[in-house]
Tab-separated table of C-alpha atoms and ligand atoms in Angstrom:
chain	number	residue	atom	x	y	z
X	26	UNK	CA	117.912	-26.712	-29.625
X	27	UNK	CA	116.412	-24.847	-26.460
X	28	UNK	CA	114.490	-21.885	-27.999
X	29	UNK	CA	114.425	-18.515	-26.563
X	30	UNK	CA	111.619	-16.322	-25.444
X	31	UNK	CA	111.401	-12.776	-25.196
X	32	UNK	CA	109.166	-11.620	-22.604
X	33	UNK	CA	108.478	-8.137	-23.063
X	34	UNK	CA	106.160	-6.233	-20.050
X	35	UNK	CA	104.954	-2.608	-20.377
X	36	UNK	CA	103.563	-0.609	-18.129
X	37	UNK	CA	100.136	-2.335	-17.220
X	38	UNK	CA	98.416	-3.820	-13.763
X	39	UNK	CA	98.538	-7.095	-15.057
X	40	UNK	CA	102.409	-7.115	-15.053
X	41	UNK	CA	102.653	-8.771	-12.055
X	42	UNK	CA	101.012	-11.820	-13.556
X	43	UNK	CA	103.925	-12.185	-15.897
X	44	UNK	CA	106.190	-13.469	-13.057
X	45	UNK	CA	104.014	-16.700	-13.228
X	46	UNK	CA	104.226	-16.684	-17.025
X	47	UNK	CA	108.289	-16.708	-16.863
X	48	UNK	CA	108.202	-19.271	-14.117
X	49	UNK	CA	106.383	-21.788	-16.351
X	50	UNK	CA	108.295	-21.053	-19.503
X	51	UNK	CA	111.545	-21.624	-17.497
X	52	UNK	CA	109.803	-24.756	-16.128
X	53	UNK	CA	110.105	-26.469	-19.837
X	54	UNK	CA	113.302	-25.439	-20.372
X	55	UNK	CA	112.976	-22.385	-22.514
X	56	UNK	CA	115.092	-19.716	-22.252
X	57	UNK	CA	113.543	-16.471	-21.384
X	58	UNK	CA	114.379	-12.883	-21.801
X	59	UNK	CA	112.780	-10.213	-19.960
X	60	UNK	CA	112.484	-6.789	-20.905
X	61	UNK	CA	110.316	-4.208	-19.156
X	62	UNK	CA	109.283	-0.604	-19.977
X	63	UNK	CA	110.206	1.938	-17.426
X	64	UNK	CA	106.081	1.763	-16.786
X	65	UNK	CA	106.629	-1.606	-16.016
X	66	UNK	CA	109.381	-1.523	-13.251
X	67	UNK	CA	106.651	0.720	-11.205
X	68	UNK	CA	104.666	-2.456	-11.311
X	69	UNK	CA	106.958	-5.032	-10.276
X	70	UNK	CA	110.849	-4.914	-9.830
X	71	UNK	CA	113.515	-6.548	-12.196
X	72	UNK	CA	114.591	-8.470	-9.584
X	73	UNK	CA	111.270	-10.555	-9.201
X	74	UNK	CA	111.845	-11.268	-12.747
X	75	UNK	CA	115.402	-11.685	-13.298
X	76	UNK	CA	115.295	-14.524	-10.051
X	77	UNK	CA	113.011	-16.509	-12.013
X	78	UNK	CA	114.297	-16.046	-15.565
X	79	UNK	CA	117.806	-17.161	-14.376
X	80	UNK	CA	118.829	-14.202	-16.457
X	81	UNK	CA	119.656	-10.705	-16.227
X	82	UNK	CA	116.318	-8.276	-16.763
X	83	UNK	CA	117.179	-5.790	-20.089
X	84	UNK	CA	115.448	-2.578	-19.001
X	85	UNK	CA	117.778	0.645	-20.242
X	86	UNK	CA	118.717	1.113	-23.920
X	87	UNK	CA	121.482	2.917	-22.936
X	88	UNK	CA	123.241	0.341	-20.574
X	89	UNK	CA	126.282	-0.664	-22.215
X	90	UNK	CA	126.602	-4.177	-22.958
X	91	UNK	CA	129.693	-6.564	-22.244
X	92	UNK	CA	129.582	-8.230	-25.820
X	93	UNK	CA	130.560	-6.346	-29.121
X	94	UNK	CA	126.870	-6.403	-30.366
X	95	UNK	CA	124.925	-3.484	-29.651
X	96	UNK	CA	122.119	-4.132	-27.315
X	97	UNK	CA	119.070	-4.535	-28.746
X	98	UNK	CA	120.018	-5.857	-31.915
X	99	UNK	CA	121.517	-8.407	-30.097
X	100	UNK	CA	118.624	-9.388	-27.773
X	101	UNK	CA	116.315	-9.546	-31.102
X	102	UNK	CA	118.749	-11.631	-32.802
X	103	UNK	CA	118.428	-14.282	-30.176
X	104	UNK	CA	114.565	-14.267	-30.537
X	105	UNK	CA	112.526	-16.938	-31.674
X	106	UNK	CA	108.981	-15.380	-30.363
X	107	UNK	CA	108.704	-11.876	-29.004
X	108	UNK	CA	105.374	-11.212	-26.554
X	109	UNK	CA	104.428	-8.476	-25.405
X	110	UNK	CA	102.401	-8.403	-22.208
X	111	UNK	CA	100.961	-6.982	-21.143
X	112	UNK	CA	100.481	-4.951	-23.610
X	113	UNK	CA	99.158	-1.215	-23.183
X	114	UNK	CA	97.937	1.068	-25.656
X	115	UNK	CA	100.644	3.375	-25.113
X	116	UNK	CA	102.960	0.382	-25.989
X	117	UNK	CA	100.522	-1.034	-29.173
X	118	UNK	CA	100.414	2.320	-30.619
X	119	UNK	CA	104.067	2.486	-30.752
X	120	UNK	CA	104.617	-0.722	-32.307
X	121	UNK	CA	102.134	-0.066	-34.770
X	122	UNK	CA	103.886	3.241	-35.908
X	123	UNK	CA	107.631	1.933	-35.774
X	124	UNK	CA	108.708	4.032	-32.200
X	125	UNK	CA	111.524	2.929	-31.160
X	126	UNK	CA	112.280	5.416	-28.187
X	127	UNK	CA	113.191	2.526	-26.023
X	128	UNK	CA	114.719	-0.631	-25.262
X	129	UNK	CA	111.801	-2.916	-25.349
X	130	UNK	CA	109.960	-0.893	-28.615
X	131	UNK	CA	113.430	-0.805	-29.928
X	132	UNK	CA	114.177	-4.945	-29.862
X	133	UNK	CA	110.698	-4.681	-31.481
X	134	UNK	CA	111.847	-2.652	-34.027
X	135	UNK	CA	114.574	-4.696	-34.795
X	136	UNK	CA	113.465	-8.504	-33.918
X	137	UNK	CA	112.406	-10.622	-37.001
X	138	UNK	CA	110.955	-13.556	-35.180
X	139	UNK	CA	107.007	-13.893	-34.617
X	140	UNK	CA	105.254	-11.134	-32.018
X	141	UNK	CA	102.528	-12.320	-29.818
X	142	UNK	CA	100.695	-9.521	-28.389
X	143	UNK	CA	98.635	-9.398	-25.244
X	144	UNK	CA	97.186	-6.530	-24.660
X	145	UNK	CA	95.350	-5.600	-21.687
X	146	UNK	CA	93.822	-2.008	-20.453
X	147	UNK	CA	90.584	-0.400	-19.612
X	148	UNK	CA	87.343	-1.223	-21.651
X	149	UNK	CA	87.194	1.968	-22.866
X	150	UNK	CA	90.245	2.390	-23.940
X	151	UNK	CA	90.463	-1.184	-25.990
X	152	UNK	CA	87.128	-0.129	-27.689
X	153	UNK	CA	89.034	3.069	-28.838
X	154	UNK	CA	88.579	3.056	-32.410
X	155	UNK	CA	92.354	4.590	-32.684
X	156	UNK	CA	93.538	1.560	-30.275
X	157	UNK	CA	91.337	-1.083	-32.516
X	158	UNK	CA	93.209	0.385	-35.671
X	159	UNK	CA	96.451	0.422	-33.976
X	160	UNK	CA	95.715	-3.249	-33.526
X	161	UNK	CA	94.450	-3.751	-37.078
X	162	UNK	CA	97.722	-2.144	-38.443
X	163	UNK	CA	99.645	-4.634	-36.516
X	164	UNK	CA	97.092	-7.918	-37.499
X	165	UNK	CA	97.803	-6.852	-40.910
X	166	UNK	CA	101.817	-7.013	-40.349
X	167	UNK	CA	100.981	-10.608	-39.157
X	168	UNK	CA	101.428	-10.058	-35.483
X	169	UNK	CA	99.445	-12.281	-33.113
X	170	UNK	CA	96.517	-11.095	-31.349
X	171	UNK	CA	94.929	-12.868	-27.835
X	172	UNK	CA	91.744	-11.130	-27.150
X	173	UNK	CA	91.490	-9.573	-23.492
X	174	UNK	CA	89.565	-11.710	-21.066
X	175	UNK	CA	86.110	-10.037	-19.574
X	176	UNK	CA	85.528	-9.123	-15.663
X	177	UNK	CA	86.057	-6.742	-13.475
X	178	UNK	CA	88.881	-4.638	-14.324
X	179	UNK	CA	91.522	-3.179	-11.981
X	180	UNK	CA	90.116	0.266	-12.625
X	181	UNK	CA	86.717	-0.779	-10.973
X	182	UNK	CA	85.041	-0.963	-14.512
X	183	UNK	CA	83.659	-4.262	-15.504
X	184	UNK	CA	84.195	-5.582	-19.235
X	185	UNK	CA	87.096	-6.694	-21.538
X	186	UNK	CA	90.262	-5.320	-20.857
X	187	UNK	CA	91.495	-8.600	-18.558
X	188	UNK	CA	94.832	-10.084	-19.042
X	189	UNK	CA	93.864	-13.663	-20.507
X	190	UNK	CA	94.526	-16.419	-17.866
X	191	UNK	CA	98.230	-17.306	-17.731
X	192	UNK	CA	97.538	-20.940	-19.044
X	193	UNK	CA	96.235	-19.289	-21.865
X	194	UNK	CA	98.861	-17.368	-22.490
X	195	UNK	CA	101.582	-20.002	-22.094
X	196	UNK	CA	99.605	-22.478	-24.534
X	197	UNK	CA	99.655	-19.667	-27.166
X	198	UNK	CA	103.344	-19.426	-26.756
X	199	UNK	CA	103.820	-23.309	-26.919
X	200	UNK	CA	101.901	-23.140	-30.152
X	201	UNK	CA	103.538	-20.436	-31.989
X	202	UNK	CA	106.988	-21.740	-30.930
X	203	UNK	CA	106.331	-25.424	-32.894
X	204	UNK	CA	103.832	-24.824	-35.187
X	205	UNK	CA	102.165	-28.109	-36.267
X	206	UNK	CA	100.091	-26.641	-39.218
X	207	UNK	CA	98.610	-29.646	-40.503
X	208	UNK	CA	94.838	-28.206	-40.230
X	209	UNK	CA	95.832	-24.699	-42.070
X	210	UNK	CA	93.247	-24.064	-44.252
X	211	UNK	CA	90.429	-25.812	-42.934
X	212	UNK	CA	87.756	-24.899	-41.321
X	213	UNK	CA	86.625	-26.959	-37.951
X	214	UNK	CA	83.157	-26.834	-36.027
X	215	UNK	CA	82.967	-28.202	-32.843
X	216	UNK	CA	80.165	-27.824	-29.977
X	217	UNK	CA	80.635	-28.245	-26.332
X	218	UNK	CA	79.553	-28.411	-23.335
X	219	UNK	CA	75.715	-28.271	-22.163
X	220	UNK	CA	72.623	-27.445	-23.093
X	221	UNK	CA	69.791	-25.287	-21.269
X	222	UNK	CA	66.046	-25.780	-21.560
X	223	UNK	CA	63.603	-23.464	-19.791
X	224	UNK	CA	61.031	-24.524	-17.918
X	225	UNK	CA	60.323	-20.682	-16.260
X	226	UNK	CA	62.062	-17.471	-16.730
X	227	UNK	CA	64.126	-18.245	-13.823
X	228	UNK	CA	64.756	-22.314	-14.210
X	229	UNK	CA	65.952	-24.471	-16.459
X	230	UNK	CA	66.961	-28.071	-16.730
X	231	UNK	CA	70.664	-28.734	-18.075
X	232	UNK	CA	73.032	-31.596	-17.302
X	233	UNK	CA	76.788	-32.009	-16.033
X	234	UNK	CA	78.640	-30.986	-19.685
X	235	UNK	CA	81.146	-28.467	-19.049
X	236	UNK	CA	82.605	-28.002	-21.991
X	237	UNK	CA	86.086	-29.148	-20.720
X	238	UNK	CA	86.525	-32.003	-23.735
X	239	UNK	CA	85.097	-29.502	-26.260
X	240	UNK	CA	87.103	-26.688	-25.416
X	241	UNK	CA	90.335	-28.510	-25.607
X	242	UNK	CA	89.169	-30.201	-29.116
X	243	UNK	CA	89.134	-26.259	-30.266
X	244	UNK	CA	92.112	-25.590	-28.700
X	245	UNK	CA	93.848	-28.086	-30.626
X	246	UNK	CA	92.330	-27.559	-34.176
X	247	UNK	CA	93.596	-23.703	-33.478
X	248	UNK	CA	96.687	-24.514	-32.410
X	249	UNK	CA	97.172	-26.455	-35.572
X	250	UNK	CA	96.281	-23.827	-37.778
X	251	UNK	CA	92.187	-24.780	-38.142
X	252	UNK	CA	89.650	-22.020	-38.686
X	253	UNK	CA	87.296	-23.003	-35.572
X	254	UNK	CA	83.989	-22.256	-34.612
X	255	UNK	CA	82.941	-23.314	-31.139
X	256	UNK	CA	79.817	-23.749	-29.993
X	257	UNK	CA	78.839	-24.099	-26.460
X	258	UNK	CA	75.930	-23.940	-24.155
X	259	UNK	CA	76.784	-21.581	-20.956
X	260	UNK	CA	80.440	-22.553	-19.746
X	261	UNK	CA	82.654	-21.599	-17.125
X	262	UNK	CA	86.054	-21.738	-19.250
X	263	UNK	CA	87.195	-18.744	-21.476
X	264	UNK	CA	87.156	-19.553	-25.421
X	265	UNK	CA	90.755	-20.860	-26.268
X	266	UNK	CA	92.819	-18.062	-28.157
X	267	UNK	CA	92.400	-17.627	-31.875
X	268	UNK	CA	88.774	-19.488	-31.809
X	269	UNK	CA	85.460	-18.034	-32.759
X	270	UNK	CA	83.245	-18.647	-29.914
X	271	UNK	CA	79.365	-18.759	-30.218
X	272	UNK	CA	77.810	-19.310	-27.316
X	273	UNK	CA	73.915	-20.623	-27.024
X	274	UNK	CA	71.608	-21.486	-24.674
X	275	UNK	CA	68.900	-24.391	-25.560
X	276	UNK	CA	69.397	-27.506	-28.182
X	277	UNK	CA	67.675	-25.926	-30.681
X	278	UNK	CA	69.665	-22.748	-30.645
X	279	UNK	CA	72.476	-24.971	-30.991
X	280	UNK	CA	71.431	-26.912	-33.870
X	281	UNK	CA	70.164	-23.725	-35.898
X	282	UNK	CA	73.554	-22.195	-35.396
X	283	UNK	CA	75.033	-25.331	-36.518
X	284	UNK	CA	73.334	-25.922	-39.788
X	285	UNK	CA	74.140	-22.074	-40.861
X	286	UNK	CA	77.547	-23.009	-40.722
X	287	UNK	CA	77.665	-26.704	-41.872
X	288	UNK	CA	78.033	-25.899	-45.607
X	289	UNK	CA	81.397	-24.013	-44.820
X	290	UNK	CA	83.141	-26.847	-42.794
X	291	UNK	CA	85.354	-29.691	-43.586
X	292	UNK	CA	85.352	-31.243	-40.219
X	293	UNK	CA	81.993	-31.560	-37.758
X	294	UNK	CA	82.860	-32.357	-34.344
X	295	UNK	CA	80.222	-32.927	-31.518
X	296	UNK	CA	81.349	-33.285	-28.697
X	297	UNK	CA	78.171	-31.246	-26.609
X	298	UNK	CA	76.105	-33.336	-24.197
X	299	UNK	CA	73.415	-31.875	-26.173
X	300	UNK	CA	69.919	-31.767	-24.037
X	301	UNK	CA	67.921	-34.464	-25.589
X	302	UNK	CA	64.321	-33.193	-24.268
X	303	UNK	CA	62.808	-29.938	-23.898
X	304	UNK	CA	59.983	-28.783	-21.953
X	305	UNK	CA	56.631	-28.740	-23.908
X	306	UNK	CA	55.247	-25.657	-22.662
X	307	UNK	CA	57.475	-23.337	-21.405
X	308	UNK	CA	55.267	-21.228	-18.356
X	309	UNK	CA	55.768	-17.696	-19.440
X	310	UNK	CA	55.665	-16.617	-15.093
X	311	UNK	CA	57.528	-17.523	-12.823
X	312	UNK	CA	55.601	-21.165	-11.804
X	313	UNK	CA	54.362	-20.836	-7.898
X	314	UNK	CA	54.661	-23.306	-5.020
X	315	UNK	CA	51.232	-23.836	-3.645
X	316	UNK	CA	50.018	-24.470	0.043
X	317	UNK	CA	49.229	-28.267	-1.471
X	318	UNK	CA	52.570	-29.805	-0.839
X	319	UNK	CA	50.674	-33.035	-2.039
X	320	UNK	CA	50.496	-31.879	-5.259
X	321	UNK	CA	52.761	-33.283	-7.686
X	322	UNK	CA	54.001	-31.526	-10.337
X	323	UNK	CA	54.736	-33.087	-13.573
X	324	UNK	CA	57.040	-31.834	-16.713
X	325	UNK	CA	55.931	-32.577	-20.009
X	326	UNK	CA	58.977	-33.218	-22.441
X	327	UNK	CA	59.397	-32.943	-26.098
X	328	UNK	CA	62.655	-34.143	-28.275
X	329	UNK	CA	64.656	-31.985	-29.634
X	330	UNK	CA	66.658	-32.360	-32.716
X	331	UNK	CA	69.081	-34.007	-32.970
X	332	UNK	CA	72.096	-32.273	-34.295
X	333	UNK	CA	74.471	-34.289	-35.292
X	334	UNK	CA	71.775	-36.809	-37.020
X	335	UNK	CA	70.094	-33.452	-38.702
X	336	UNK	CA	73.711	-32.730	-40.248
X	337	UNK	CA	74.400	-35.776	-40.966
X	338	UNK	CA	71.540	-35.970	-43.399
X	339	UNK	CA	72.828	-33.137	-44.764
X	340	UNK	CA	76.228	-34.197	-45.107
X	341	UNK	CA	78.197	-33.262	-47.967
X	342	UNK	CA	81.020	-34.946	-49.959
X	343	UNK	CA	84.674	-34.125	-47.857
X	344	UNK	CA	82.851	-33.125	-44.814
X	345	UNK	CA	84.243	-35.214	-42.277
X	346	UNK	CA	81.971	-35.674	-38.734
X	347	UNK	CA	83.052	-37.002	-35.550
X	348	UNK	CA	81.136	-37.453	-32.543
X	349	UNK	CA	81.061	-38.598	-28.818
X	350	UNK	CA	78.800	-41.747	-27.793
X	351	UNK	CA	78.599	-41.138	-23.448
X	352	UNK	CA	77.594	-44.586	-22.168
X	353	UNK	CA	76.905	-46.276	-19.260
X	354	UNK	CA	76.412	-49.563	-20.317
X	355	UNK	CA	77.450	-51.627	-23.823
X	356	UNK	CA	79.385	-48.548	-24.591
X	357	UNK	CA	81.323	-50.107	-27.947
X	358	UNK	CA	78.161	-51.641	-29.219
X	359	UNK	CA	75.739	-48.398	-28.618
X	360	UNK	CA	78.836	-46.269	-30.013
X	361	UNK	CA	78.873	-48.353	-32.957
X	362	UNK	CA	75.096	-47.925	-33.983
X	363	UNK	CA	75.486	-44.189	-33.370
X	364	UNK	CA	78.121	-43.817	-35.719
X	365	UNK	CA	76.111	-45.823	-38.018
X	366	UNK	CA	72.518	-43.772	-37.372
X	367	UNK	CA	74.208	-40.321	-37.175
X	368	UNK	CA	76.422	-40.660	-41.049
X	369	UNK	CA	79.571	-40.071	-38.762
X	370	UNK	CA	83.219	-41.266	-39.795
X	371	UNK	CA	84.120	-41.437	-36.394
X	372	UNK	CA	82.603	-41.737	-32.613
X	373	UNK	CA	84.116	-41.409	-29.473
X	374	UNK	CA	83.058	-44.369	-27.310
X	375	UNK	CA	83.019	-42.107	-23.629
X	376	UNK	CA	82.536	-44.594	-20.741
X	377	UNK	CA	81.158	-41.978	-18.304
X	378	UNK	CA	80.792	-44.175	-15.505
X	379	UNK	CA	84.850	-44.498	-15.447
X	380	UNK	CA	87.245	-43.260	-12.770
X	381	UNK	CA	88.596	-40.586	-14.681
X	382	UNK	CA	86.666	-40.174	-17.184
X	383	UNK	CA	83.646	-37.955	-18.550
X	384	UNK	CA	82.085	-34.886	-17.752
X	385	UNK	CA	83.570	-32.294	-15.785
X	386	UNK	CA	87.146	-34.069	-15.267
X	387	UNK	CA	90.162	-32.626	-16.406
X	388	UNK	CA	91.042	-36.431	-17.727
X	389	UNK	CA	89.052	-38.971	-20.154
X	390	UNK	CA	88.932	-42.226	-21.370
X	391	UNK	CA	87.679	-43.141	-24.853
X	392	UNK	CA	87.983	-45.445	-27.491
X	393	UNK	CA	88.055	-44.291	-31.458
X	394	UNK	CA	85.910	-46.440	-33.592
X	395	UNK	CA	85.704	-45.527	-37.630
X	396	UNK	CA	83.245	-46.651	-40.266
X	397	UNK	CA	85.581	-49.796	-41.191
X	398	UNK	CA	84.909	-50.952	-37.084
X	399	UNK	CA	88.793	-50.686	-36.275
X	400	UNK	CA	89.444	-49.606	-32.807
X	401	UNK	CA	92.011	-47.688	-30.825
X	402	UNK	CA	91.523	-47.846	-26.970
X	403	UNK	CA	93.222	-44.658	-25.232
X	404	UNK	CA	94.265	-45.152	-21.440
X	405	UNK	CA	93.441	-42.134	-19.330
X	406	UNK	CA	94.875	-38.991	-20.655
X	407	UNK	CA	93.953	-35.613	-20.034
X	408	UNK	CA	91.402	-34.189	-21.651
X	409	UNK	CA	94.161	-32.108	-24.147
X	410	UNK	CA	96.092	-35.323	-24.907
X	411	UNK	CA	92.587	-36.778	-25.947
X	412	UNK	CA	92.025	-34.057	-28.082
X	413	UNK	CA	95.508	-33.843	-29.803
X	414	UNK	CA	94.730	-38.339	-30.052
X	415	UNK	CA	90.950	-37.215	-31.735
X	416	UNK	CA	92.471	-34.482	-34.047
X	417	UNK	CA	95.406	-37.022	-35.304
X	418	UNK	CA	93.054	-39.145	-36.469
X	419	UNK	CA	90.999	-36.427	-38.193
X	420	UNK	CA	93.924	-35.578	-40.131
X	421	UNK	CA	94.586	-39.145	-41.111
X	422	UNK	CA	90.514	-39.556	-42.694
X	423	UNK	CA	91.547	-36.284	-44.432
R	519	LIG	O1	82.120	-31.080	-21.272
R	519	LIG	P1	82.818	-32.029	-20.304
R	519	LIG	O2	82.440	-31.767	-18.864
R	519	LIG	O3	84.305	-32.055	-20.539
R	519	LIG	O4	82.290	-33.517	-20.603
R	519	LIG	C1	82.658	-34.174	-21.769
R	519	LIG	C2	81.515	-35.052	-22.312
R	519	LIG	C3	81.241	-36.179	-21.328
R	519	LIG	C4	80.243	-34.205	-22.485
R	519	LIG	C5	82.006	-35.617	-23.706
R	519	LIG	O5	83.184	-36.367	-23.502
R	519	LIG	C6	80.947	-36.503	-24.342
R	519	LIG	O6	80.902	-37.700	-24.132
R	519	LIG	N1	80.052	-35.859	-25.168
R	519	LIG	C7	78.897	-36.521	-25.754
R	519	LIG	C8	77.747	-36.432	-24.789
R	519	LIG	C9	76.442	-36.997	-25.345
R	519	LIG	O7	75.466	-36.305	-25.332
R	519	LIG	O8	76.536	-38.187	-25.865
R	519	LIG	P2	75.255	-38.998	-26.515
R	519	LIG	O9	75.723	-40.386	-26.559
R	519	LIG	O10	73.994	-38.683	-25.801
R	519	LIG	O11	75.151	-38.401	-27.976
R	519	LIG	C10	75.857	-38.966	-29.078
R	519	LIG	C11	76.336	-37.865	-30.000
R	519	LIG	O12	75.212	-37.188	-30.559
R	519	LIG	C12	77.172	-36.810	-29.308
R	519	LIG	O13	78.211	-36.422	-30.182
R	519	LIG	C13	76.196	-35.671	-29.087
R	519	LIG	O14	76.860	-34.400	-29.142
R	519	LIG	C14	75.247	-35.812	-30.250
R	519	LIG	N2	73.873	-35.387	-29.978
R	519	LIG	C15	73.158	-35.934	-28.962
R	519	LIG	C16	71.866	-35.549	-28.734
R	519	LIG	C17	71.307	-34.553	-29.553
R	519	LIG	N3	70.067	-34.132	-29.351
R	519	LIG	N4	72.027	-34.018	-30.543
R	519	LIG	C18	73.307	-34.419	-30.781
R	519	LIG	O15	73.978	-33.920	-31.693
């Protein structure tokens, strides 16, 4: 049955952003009501939004309606997730008090279905300790929550207050409209991405990890009700919604962070390019060029840990640890002793010289091998559709 969407905007900046929302939700064959505050309709028109909904735009809780129903009891009734974004503080602080002065607070008032909320607004007025309880109250009612991106706000100011990328946005809404909970419950650590090692204050050596594979692991395990912790070394993507993000620099920072949390997790998954050396003296100036440009200059390296090896030793009964094996060359039979020397249940045999495959692409190839040697061979997939394959087969070992 096609499920329907509520889109509700209030009066932000961001509304404008919304039209792309609607476009993609109408793209997969949802159907989507829009209602916007009067605020909103100074931001963009109805029109915009009524063109790509297919639908008409409910703005006035006074129009009168051509069926018998009144309304807004009839728009909530059709509801099978409400979201609000934006979302101002104006807006949150309504809903979390019951105001229903309105059509949109009123359908709010009256919907029963699951509320996403979005807010977005100066910094200064998200860190309001009122707005942060209003948004308490409302976590507490089990409304959804997506955290505000960071950046340079509309008003000039620079911190959190961003509306969260539209992907973002529309993946949360994906999840919450067929929730697959089979991870509820559990708690998942996974790291990502790369790793930095200084050699200066101002340079470091790192490699091409972007976290890409990592970050869509976590998105998964949230999506399917997981408590996850990310880990990453500096990345360019936001943290997926609902995830608790740590982010590190170096190896080490990585692997300290890691073992804090190890004894709380059922399921260990590294999928970092973790930095395997370090420097061995870090220079504490900034190192100069000299006028010998015959002089060669030459990096001492140390090992650092290695993470998943250190946990593994560590590993307790029900824990269950997966991790990546990137190869260029006998990639099943070097996977195969890494699974073997780290205690994992599963590796990840990553090809990285592949078409396709590896770091920074927005597809992979891979192969899952387990302890008992079976294999499954996955064609190229994107890197989401790797991590839903991955996360299936966690759930299966559990
Ligand atoms: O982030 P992307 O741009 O999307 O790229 C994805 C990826 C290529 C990084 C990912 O798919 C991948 O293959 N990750 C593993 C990279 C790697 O370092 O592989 P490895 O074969 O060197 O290490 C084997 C395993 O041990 C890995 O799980 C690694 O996280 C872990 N390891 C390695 C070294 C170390 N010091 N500590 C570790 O825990």
């Amino acid at each position: 049955m096609v499920k329907t969407v509520g889109i509700g905007i209030t009066g932000g900046i961001a509304s404008y952003k919304i039209a792309d929302l609607v476009s993609k939700l109408k793209k997969d064959d949802l159907d989507v009501i829009v209602m916007m505050t009067e605020g909103a309709s100074k931001f963009i028109t109805p029109l915009t939004l009524k063109t790509l909904s297919g639908r008409e735009v409910v703005t006035d809780l006074w129009t009168e309606s051509l069926e018998w129903k009144v309304q807004h009891i009839g728009v909530a009734e059709q509801l099978d997730l409400l979201v609000i974004a934006p979302a101002t503080a104006n807006f949150i602080a309504k809903m979390a008090h019951g105001l229903a002065d309105d059509l949109l607070s009123t359908v709010v008032v009256a919907n029963t279905a699951p509320v996403l909320v979005v807010p977005s607004m100066n910094t200064n007025m998200y860190n309001n300790p009122i707005v942060q309880d209003n948004i308490n109250t409302l976590v507490n009612y089990g409304y959804h929550f997506m955290d505000p991106d960071s950046g340079v706000l509309a008003c000039g100011v620079s911190g959190k207050g961003r509306l969260p990328e539209i992907a973002d946005i529309y993946q949360q809404i994906i999840a919450l409209l067929s929730p697959n909970n089979d991870l509820f419950g559990k708690r998942i650590m996974i790291n990502a991405g790369t790793t930095c090692e200084d050699i200066d204050p101002v340079r470091f050596i790192s490699n091409r990890g972007t976290g890409k594979m990592g970050f869509a692991l976590a998105r998964e395990a949230a999506q399917r009700g997981a408590d996850v912790i990310l880990v990453s070394g500096p990345s360019p993507l936001s943290a997926p919604p609902n995830v608790k993000h740590v982010s590190v620099w170096s190896a080490q920072e990585m692997c300290e962070i890691m073992l804090k949390y190890q004894s709380a997790c059922d399921v260990i998954i590294g999928a970092a390019a973790v930095g395997d050396f370090r420097i061995a003296n870090v220079a504490e100036q900034k190192m100069k060029k000299t006028e010998d440009k015959s002089r060669k200059l030459t990096l001492e390296l140390v090992e650092n840990p290695d993470i998943l090896k250190e946990l593994g030793k560590r590993k307790q009964d029900n824990l269950i640890m997966v991790g990546f094996a990137a190869e260029t060359e006998n990639v099943l039979e070097n996977a195969r002793k890494k699974l073997v020397s780290k205690n994992l249940d599963l590796i990840v045999a990553n090809d990285v010289t592949m078409e396709g495959a590896g770091f920074a692409t927005d597809t992979n190839i891979v192969t899952l091998i387990n302890r008992a040697g079976e294999l499954v061979a996955l064609p190229k997939m994107s890197k989401d559709m790797v991590a839903a394959a991955i996360i299936d087969r966690v759930v299966e070992l559990m």
